[in-house]
Short mmCIF file of C-alpha atoms in Angstrom, two decimals:
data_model
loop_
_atom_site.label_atom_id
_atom_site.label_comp_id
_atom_site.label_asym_id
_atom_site.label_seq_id
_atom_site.Cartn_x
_atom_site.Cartn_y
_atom_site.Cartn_z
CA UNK Q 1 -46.09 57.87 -107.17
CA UNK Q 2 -44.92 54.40 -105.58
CA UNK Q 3 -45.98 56.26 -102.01
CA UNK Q 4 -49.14 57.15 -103.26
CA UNK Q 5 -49.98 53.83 -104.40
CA UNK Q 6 -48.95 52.09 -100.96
CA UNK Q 7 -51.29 54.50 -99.35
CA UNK Q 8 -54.00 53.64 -101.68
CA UNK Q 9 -53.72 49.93 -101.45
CA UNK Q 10 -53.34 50.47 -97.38
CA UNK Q 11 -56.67 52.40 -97.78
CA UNK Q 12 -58.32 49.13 -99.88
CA UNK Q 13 -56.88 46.58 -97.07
CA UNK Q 14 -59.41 48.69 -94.80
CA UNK Q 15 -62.31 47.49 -97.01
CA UNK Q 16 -61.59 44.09 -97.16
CA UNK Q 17 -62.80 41.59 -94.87
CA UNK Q 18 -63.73 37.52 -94.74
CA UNK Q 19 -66.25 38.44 -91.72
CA UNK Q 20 -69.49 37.10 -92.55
CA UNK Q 21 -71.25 39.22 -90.66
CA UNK Q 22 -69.77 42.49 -92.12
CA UNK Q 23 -68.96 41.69 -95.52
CA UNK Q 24 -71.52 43.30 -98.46
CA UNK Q 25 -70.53 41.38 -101.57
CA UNK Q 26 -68.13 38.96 -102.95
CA UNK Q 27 -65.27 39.38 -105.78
CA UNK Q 28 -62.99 37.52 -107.39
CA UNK Q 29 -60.05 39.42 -107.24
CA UNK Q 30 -58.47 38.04 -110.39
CA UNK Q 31 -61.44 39.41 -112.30
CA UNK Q 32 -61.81 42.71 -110.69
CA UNK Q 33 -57.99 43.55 -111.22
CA UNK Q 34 -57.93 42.65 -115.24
CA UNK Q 35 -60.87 45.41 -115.75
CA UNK Q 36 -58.91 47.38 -117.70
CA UNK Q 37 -61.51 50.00 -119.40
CA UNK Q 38 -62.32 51.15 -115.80
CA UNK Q 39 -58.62 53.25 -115.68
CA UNK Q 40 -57.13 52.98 -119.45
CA UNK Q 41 -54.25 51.88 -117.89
CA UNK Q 42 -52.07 48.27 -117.55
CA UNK Q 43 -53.61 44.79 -118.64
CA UNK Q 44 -53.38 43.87 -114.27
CA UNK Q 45 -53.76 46.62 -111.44
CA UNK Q 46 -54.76 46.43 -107.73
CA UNK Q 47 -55.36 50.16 -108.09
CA UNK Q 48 -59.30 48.59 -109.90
CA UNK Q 49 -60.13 46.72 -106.56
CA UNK Q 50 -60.54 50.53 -105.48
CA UNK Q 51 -62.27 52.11 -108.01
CA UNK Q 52 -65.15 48.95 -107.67
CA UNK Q 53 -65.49 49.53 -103.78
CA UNK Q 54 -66.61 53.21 -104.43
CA UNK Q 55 -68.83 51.90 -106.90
CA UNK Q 56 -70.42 49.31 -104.12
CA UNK Q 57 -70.18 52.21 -101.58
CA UNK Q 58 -72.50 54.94 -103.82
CA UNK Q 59 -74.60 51.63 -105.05
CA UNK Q 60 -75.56 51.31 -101.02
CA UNK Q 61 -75.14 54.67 -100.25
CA UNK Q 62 -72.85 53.79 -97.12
CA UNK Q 63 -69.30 55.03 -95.96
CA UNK Q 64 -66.48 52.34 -95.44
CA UNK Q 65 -68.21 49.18 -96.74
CA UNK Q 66 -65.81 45.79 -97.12
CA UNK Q 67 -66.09 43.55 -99.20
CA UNK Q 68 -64.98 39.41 -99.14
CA UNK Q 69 -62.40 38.72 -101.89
CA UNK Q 70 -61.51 35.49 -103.00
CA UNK Q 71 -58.12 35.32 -104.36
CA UNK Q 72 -56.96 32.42 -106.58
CA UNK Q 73 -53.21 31.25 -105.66
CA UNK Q 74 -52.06 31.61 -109.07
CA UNK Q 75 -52.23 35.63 -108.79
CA UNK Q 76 -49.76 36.12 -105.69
CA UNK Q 77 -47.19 35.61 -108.82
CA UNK Q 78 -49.07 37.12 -111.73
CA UNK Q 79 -46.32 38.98 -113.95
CA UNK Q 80 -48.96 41.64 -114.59
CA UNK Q 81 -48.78 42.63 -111.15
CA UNK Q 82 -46.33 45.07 -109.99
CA UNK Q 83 -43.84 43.49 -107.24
CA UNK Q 84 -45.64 45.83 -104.60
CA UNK Q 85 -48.82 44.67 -105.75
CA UNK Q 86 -47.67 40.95 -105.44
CA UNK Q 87 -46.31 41.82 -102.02
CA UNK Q 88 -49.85 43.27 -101.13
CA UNK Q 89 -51.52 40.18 -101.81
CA UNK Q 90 -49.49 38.14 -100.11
CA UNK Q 91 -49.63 40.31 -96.73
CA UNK Q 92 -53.26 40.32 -97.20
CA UNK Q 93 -53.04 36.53 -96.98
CA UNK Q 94 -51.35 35.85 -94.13
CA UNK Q 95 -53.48 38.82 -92.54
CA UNK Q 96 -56.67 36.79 -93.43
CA UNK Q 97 -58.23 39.70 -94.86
CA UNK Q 98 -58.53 38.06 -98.23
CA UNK Q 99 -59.21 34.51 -98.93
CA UNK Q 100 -56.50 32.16 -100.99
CA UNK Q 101 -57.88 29.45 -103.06
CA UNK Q 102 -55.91 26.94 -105.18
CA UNK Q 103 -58.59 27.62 -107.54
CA UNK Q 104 -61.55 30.01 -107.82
CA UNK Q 105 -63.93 27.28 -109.42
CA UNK Q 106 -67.18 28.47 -108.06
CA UNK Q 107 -65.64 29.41 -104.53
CA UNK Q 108 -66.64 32.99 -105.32
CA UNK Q 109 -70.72 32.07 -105.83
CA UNK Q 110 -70.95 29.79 -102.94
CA UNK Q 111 -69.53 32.01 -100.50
CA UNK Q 112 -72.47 34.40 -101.97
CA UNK Q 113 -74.64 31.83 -101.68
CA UNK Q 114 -73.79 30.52 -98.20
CA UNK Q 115 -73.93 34.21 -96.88
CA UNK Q 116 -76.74 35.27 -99.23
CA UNK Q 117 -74.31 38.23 -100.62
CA UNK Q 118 -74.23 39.55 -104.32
CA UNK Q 119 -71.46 39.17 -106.03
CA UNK Q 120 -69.82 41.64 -108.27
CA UNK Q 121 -68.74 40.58 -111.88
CA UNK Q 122 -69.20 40.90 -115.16
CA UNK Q 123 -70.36 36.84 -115.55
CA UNK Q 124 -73.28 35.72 -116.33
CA UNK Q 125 -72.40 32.99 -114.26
CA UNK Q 126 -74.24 30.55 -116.23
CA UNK Q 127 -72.26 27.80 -116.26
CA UNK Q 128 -73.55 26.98 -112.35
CA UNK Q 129 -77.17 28.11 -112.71
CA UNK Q 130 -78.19 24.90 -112.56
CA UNK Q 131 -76.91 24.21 -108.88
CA UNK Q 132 -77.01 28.21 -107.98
CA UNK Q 133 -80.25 29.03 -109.69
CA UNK Q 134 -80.21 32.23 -107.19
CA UNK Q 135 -77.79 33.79 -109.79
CA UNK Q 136 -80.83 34.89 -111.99
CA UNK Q 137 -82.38 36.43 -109.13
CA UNK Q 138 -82.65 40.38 -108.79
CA UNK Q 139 -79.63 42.13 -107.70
CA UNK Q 140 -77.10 39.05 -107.08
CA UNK Q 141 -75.34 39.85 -109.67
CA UNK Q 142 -73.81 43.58 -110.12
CA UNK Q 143 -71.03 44.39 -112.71
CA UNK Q 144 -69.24 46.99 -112.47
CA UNK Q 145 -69.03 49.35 -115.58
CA UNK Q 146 -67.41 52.61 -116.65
CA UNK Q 147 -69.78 55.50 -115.29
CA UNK Q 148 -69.18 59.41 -116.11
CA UNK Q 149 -68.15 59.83 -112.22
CA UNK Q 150 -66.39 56.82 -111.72
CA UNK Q 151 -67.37 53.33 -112.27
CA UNK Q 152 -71.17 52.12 -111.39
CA UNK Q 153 -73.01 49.01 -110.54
CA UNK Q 154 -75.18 47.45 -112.89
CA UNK Q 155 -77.44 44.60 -112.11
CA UNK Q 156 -78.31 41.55 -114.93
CA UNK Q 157 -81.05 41.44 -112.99
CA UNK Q 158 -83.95 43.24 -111.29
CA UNK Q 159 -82.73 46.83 -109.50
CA UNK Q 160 -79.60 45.37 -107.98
CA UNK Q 161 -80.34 46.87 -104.23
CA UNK Q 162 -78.08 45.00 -101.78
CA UNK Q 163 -80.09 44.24 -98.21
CA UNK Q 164 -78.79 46.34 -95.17
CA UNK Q 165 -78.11 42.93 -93.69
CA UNK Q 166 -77.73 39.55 -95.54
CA UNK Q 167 -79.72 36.57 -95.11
CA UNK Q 168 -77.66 33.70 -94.94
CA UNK Q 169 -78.87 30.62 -96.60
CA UNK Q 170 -80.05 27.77 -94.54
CA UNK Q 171 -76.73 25.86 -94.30
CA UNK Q 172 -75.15 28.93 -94.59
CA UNK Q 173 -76.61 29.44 -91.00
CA UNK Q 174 -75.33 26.15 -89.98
CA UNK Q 175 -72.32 26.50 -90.97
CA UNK Q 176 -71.50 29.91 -89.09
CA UNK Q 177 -73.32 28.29 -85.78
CA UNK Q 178 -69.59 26.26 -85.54
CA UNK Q 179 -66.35 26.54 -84.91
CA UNK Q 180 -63.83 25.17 -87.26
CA UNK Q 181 -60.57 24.33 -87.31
CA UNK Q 182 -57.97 22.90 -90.10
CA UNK Q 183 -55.46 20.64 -89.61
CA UNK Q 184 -52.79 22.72 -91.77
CA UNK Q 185 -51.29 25.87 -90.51
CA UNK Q 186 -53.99 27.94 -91.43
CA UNK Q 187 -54.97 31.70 -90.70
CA UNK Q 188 -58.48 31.42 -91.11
CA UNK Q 189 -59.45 28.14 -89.02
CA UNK Q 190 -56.50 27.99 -86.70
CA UNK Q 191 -53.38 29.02 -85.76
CA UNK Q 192 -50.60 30.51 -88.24
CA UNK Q 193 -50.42 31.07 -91.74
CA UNK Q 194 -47.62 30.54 -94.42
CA UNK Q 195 -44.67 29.27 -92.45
CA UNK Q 196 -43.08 30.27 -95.96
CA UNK Q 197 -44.32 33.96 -96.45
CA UNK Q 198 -41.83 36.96 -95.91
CA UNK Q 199 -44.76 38.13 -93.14
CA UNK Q 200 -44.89 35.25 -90.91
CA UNK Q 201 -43.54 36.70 -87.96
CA UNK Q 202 -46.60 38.96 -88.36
CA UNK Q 203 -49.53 36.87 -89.08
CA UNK Q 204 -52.42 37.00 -87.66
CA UNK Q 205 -55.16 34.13 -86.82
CA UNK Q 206 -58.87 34.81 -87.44
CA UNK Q 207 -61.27 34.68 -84.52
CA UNK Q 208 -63.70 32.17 -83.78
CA UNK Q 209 -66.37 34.86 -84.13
CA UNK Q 210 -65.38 36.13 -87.69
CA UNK Q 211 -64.01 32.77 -89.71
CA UNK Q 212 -65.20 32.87 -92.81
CA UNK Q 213 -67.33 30.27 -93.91
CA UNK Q 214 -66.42 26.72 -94.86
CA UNK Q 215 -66.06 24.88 -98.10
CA UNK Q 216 -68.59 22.10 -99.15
CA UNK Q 217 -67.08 19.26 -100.70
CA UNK Q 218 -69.05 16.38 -101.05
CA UNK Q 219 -71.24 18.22 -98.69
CA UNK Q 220 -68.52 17.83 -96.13
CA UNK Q 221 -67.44 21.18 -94.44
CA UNK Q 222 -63.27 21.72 -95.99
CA UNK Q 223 -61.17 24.01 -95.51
CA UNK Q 224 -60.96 26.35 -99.29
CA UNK Q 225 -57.03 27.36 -99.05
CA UNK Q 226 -55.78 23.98 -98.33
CA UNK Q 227 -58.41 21.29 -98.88
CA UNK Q 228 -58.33 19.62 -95.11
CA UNK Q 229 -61.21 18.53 -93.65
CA UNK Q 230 -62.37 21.02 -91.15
CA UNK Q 231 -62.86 19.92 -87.17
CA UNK Q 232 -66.20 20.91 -85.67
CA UNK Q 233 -64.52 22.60 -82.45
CA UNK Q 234 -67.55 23.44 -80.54
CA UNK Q 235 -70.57 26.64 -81.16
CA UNK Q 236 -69.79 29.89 -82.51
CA UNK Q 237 -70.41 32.60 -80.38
CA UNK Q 238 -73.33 34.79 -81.09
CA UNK Q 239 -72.88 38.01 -82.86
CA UNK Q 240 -74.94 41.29 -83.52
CA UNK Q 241 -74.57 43.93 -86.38
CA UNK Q 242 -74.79 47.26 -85.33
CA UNK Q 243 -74.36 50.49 -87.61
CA UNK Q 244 -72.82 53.64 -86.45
CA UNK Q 245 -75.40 56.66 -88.20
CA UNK Q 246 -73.58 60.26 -87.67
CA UNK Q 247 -75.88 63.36 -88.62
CA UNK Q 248 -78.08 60.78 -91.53
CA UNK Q 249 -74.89 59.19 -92.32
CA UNK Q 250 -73.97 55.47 -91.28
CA UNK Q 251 -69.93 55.57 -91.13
CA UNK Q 252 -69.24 51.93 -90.42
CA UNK Q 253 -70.58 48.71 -88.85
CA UNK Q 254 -68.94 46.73 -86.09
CA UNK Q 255 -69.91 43.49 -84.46
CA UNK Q 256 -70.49 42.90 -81.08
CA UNK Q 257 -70.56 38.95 -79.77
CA UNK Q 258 -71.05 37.29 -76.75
CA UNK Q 259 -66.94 37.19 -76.27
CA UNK Q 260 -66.34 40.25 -77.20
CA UNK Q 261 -68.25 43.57 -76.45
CA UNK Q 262 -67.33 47.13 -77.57
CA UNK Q 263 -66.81 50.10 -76.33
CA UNK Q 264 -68.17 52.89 -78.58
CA UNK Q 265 -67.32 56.57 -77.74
CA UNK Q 266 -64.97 59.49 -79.17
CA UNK Q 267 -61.69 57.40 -78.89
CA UNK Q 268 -62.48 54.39 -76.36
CA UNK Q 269 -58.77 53.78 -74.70
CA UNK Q 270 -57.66 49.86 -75.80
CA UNK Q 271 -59.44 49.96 -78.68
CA UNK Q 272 -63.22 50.12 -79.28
CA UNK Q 273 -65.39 52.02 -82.01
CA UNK Q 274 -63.90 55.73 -82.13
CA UNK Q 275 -66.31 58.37 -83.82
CA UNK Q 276 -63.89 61.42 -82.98
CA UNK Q 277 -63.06 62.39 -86.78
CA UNK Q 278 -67.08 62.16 -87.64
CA UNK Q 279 -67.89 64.21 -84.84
CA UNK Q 280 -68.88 68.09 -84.48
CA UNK Q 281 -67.07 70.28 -82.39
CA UNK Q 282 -70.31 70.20 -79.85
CA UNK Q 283 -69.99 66.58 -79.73
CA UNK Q 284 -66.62 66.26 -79.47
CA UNK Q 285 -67.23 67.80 -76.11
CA UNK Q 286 -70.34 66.20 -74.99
CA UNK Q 287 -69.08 62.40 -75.92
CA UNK Q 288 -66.99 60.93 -73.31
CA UNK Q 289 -63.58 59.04 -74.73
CA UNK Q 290 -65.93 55.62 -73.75
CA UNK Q 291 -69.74 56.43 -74.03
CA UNK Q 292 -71.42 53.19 -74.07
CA UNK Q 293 -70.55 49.55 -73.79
CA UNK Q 294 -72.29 47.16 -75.53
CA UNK Q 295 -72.51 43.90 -74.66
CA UNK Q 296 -74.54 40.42 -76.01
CA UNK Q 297 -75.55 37.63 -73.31
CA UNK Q 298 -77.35 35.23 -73.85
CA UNK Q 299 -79.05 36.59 -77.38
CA UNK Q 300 -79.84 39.65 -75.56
CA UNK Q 301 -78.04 42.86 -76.67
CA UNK Q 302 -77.38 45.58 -73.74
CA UNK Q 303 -76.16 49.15 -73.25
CA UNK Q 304 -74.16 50.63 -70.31
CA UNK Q 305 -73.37 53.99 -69.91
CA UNK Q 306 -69.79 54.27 -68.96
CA UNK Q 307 -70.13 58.12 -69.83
CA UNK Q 308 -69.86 61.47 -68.16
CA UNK Q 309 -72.74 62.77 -69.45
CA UNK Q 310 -75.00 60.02 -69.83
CA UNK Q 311 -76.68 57.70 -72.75
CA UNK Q 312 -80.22 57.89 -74.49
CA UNK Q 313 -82.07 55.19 -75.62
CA UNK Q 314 -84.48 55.87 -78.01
CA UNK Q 315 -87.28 52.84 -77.81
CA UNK Q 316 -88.35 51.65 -81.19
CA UNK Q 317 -86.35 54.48 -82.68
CA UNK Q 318 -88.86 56.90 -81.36
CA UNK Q 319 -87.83 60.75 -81.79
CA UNK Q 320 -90.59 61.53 -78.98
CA UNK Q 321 -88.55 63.03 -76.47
CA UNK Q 322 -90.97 62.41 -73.86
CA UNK Q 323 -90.35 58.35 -74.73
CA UNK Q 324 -86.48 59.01 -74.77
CA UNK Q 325 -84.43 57.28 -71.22
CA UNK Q 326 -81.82 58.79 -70.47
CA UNK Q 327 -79.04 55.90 -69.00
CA UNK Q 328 -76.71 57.63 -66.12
CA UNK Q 329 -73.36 55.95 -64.93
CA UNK Q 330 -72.83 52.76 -65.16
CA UNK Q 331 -76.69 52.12 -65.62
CA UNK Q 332 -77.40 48.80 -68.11
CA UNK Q 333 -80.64 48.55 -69.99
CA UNK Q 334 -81.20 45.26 -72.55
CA UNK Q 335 -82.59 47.02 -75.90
CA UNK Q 336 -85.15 46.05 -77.98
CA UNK Q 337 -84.81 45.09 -81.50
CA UNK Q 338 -85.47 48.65 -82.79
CA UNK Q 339 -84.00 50.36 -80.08
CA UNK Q 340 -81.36 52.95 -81.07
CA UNK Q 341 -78.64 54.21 -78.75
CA UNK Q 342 -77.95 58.24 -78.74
CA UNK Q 343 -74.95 59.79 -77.88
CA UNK Q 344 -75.77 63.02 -78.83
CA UNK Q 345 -78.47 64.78 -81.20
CA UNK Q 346 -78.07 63.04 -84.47
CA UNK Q 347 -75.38 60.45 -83.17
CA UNK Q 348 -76.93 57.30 -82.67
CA UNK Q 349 -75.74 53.44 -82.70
CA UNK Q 350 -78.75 50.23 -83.91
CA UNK Q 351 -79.01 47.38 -85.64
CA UNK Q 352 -77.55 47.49 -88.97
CA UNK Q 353 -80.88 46.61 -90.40
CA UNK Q 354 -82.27 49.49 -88.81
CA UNK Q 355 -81.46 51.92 -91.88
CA UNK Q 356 -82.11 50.21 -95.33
CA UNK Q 357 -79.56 53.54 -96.63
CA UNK Q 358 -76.27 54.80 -95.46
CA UNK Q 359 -77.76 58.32 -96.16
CA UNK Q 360 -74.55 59.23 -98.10
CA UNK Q 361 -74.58 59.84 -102.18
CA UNK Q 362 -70.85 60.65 -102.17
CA UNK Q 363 -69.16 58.27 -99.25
CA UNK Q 364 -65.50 59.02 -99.05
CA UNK Q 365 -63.07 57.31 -101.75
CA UNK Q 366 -60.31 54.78 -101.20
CA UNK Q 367 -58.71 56.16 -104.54
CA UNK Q 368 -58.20 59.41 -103.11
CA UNK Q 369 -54.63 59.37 -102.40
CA UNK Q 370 -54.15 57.45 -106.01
CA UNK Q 371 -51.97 58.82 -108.99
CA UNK Q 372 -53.40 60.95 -111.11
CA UNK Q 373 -52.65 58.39 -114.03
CA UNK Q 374 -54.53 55.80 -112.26
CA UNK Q 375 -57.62 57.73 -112.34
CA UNK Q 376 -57.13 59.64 -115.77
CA UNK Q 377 -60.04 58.04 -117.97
CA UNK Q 378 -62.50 60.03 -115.97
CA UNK Q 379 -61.29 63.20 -116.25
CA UNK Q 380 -61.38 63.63 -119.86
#
């Protein structure tokens, strides 16, 4: 069973992210693990951070959907938590897929707030309406509740539908136009983690493109794991959301900045966007290893066929064949807002905000490797 749960919690590391630009709501991980009447089971399990992601990824309708959780120190040594689990949370740490905070305090609602994301508890929250009045707004708050398949998402207010791309607030924006960097040894804005932690040899530093965003304090940008004073080191670069949408279905999202493009094709070589495992056994053959390439200069988003068989582009989304352009070998075109990309019928890459639904009721489960114990109280 201790196997089973490693592979579970592996599969919940892939869901978790401090990305602004590809995170769908926020959690306070201390809450979501205490919510016991989700699995019958132990007052503290990691196993719940699971079961709430499937809720969040039927809520939108969308496979593989991360989520930003904020993690208050005092948990990497909560007694309720198994030794694995503790070990977990720490690795997640220094991986900078989760963020640390001496404190939650309200760290949890002005992420939210900064990158105009819901957040999922089961708080009213009303002890910072007065300086967050967004929290009475439709759908920024979703808890999550026992459902007859699995636990749902319930909204205090309004319908609860989550946008198919945030809107960051206004210094939200002006925060994630910098750089930052923290005087500490820091994962998220610099270099280094925990010098302490059993996985330092292994850490890993976040990229300029996907640090998380500062804390205000006293309306001066800080660093929320160690308190610092952040350094403005210079512009961000510019990033794009694009979806990947397989046969109705959007699988996952990826970003594409003006450091960094991507290669998207059935299993790009040095890494890239691989669609092999969602792919038909005609498209399998059709799409090359590396299709496209997509690249972001100067705010303008591009595709270049790097392909065998050669890219579509479908202008303004247009199914009109006679409007489709076909892109041969290494042929570039710049693409419009709602341009999509086709690799093949029914495989297509756009803007995330593109498709306001994944297209999936039943996306596939991070619990489904888990013991049968830890997902008992729904099969009565």
């Amino acid at each position: 069973m201790r196997f089973e749960v490693s592979k579970v919690l592996d599969a919940i590391e892939a869901r978790l992210t401090t990305d602004p630009a590809l995170a769908r709501a926020v959690v306070d991980l201390s809450e979501i693990v205490r919510y016991a009447d989700l699995d019958g089971g132990r007052p503290a399990s990691m196993l719940r951070l699971g079961l709430v992601i499937d809720a969040l990824g039927r809520h939108v309708a969308e496979e593989n959907v991360p989520v930003y959780a904020v993690v208050p120190r005092g948990l990497l040594s909560d007694a309720d938590l198994t030794s694995n689990e503790r070990m977990v949370v720490r690795r997640w740490a220094d991986d900078g897929v989760v963020e640390v905070v001496p404190q939650v305090d309200d760290r949890v609602f002005e992420v939210a707030e900064l990158l105009g994301l819901p957040v999922l508890t089961r708080g009213r929250a009303e002890q910072f309406r007065d300086r967050r009045p967004w929290v009475s707004e439709p759908g920024r708050l979703l808890a999550a509740v026992p459902g007859a398949g699995g636990p749902v998402l319930v909204a205090r207010v309004g319908r609860g539908d989550v946008p198919a791309v945030a809107e960051p607030s206004p210094m939200g924006r002006k925060l994630l136009s910098r750089v930052w960097g923290c005087p500490e040894t820091c994962t998220a804005y610099g270099s280094g983690g925990d010098p302490d932690s059993p996985f330092a040899d292994m850490r890993t530093t976040t990229s300029p493109v996907s640090q998380p965003p500062p804390a205000l304090r006293s309306g001066v940008p800080t660093c929320p794991r160690h308190g610092a004073r952040l350094r403005d080191a210079g512009p961000r670069p510019a990033v794009e959301v694009l979806s990947v949408r397989i046969d109705g279905v959007v699988r996952r999202r990826f970003v594409v900045s003006t450091e960094n493009p991507v290669v998207v094709g059935r299993a790009p070589e040095g890494g890239g966007v691989m669609l092999g495992q969602w792919l038909s056994d005609d498209a399998r053959k059709w799409i090359s290893r590396g299709h496209v390439r997509l690249a972001l200069r100067s705010g303008e988003l591009s595709a270049q066929d790097v392909s065998t068989n050669g890219t579509g582009i479908r202008p303004n989304g247009s199914f009109d064949d006679d409007q489709r352009i076909t892109l041969n070998r290494d042929e570039t075109r710049a693409l419009g807002p709602t341009d999509v990309v086709e690799l093949y019928a029914n495989v297509y890459v756009g803007r995330a905000k593109l498709w306001s639904s994944g297209g999936v009721t039943q996306p596939h489960s991070v619990m489904a490797e888990a013991p049968t114990m830890a997902i008992r109280k729904f099969e009565r």
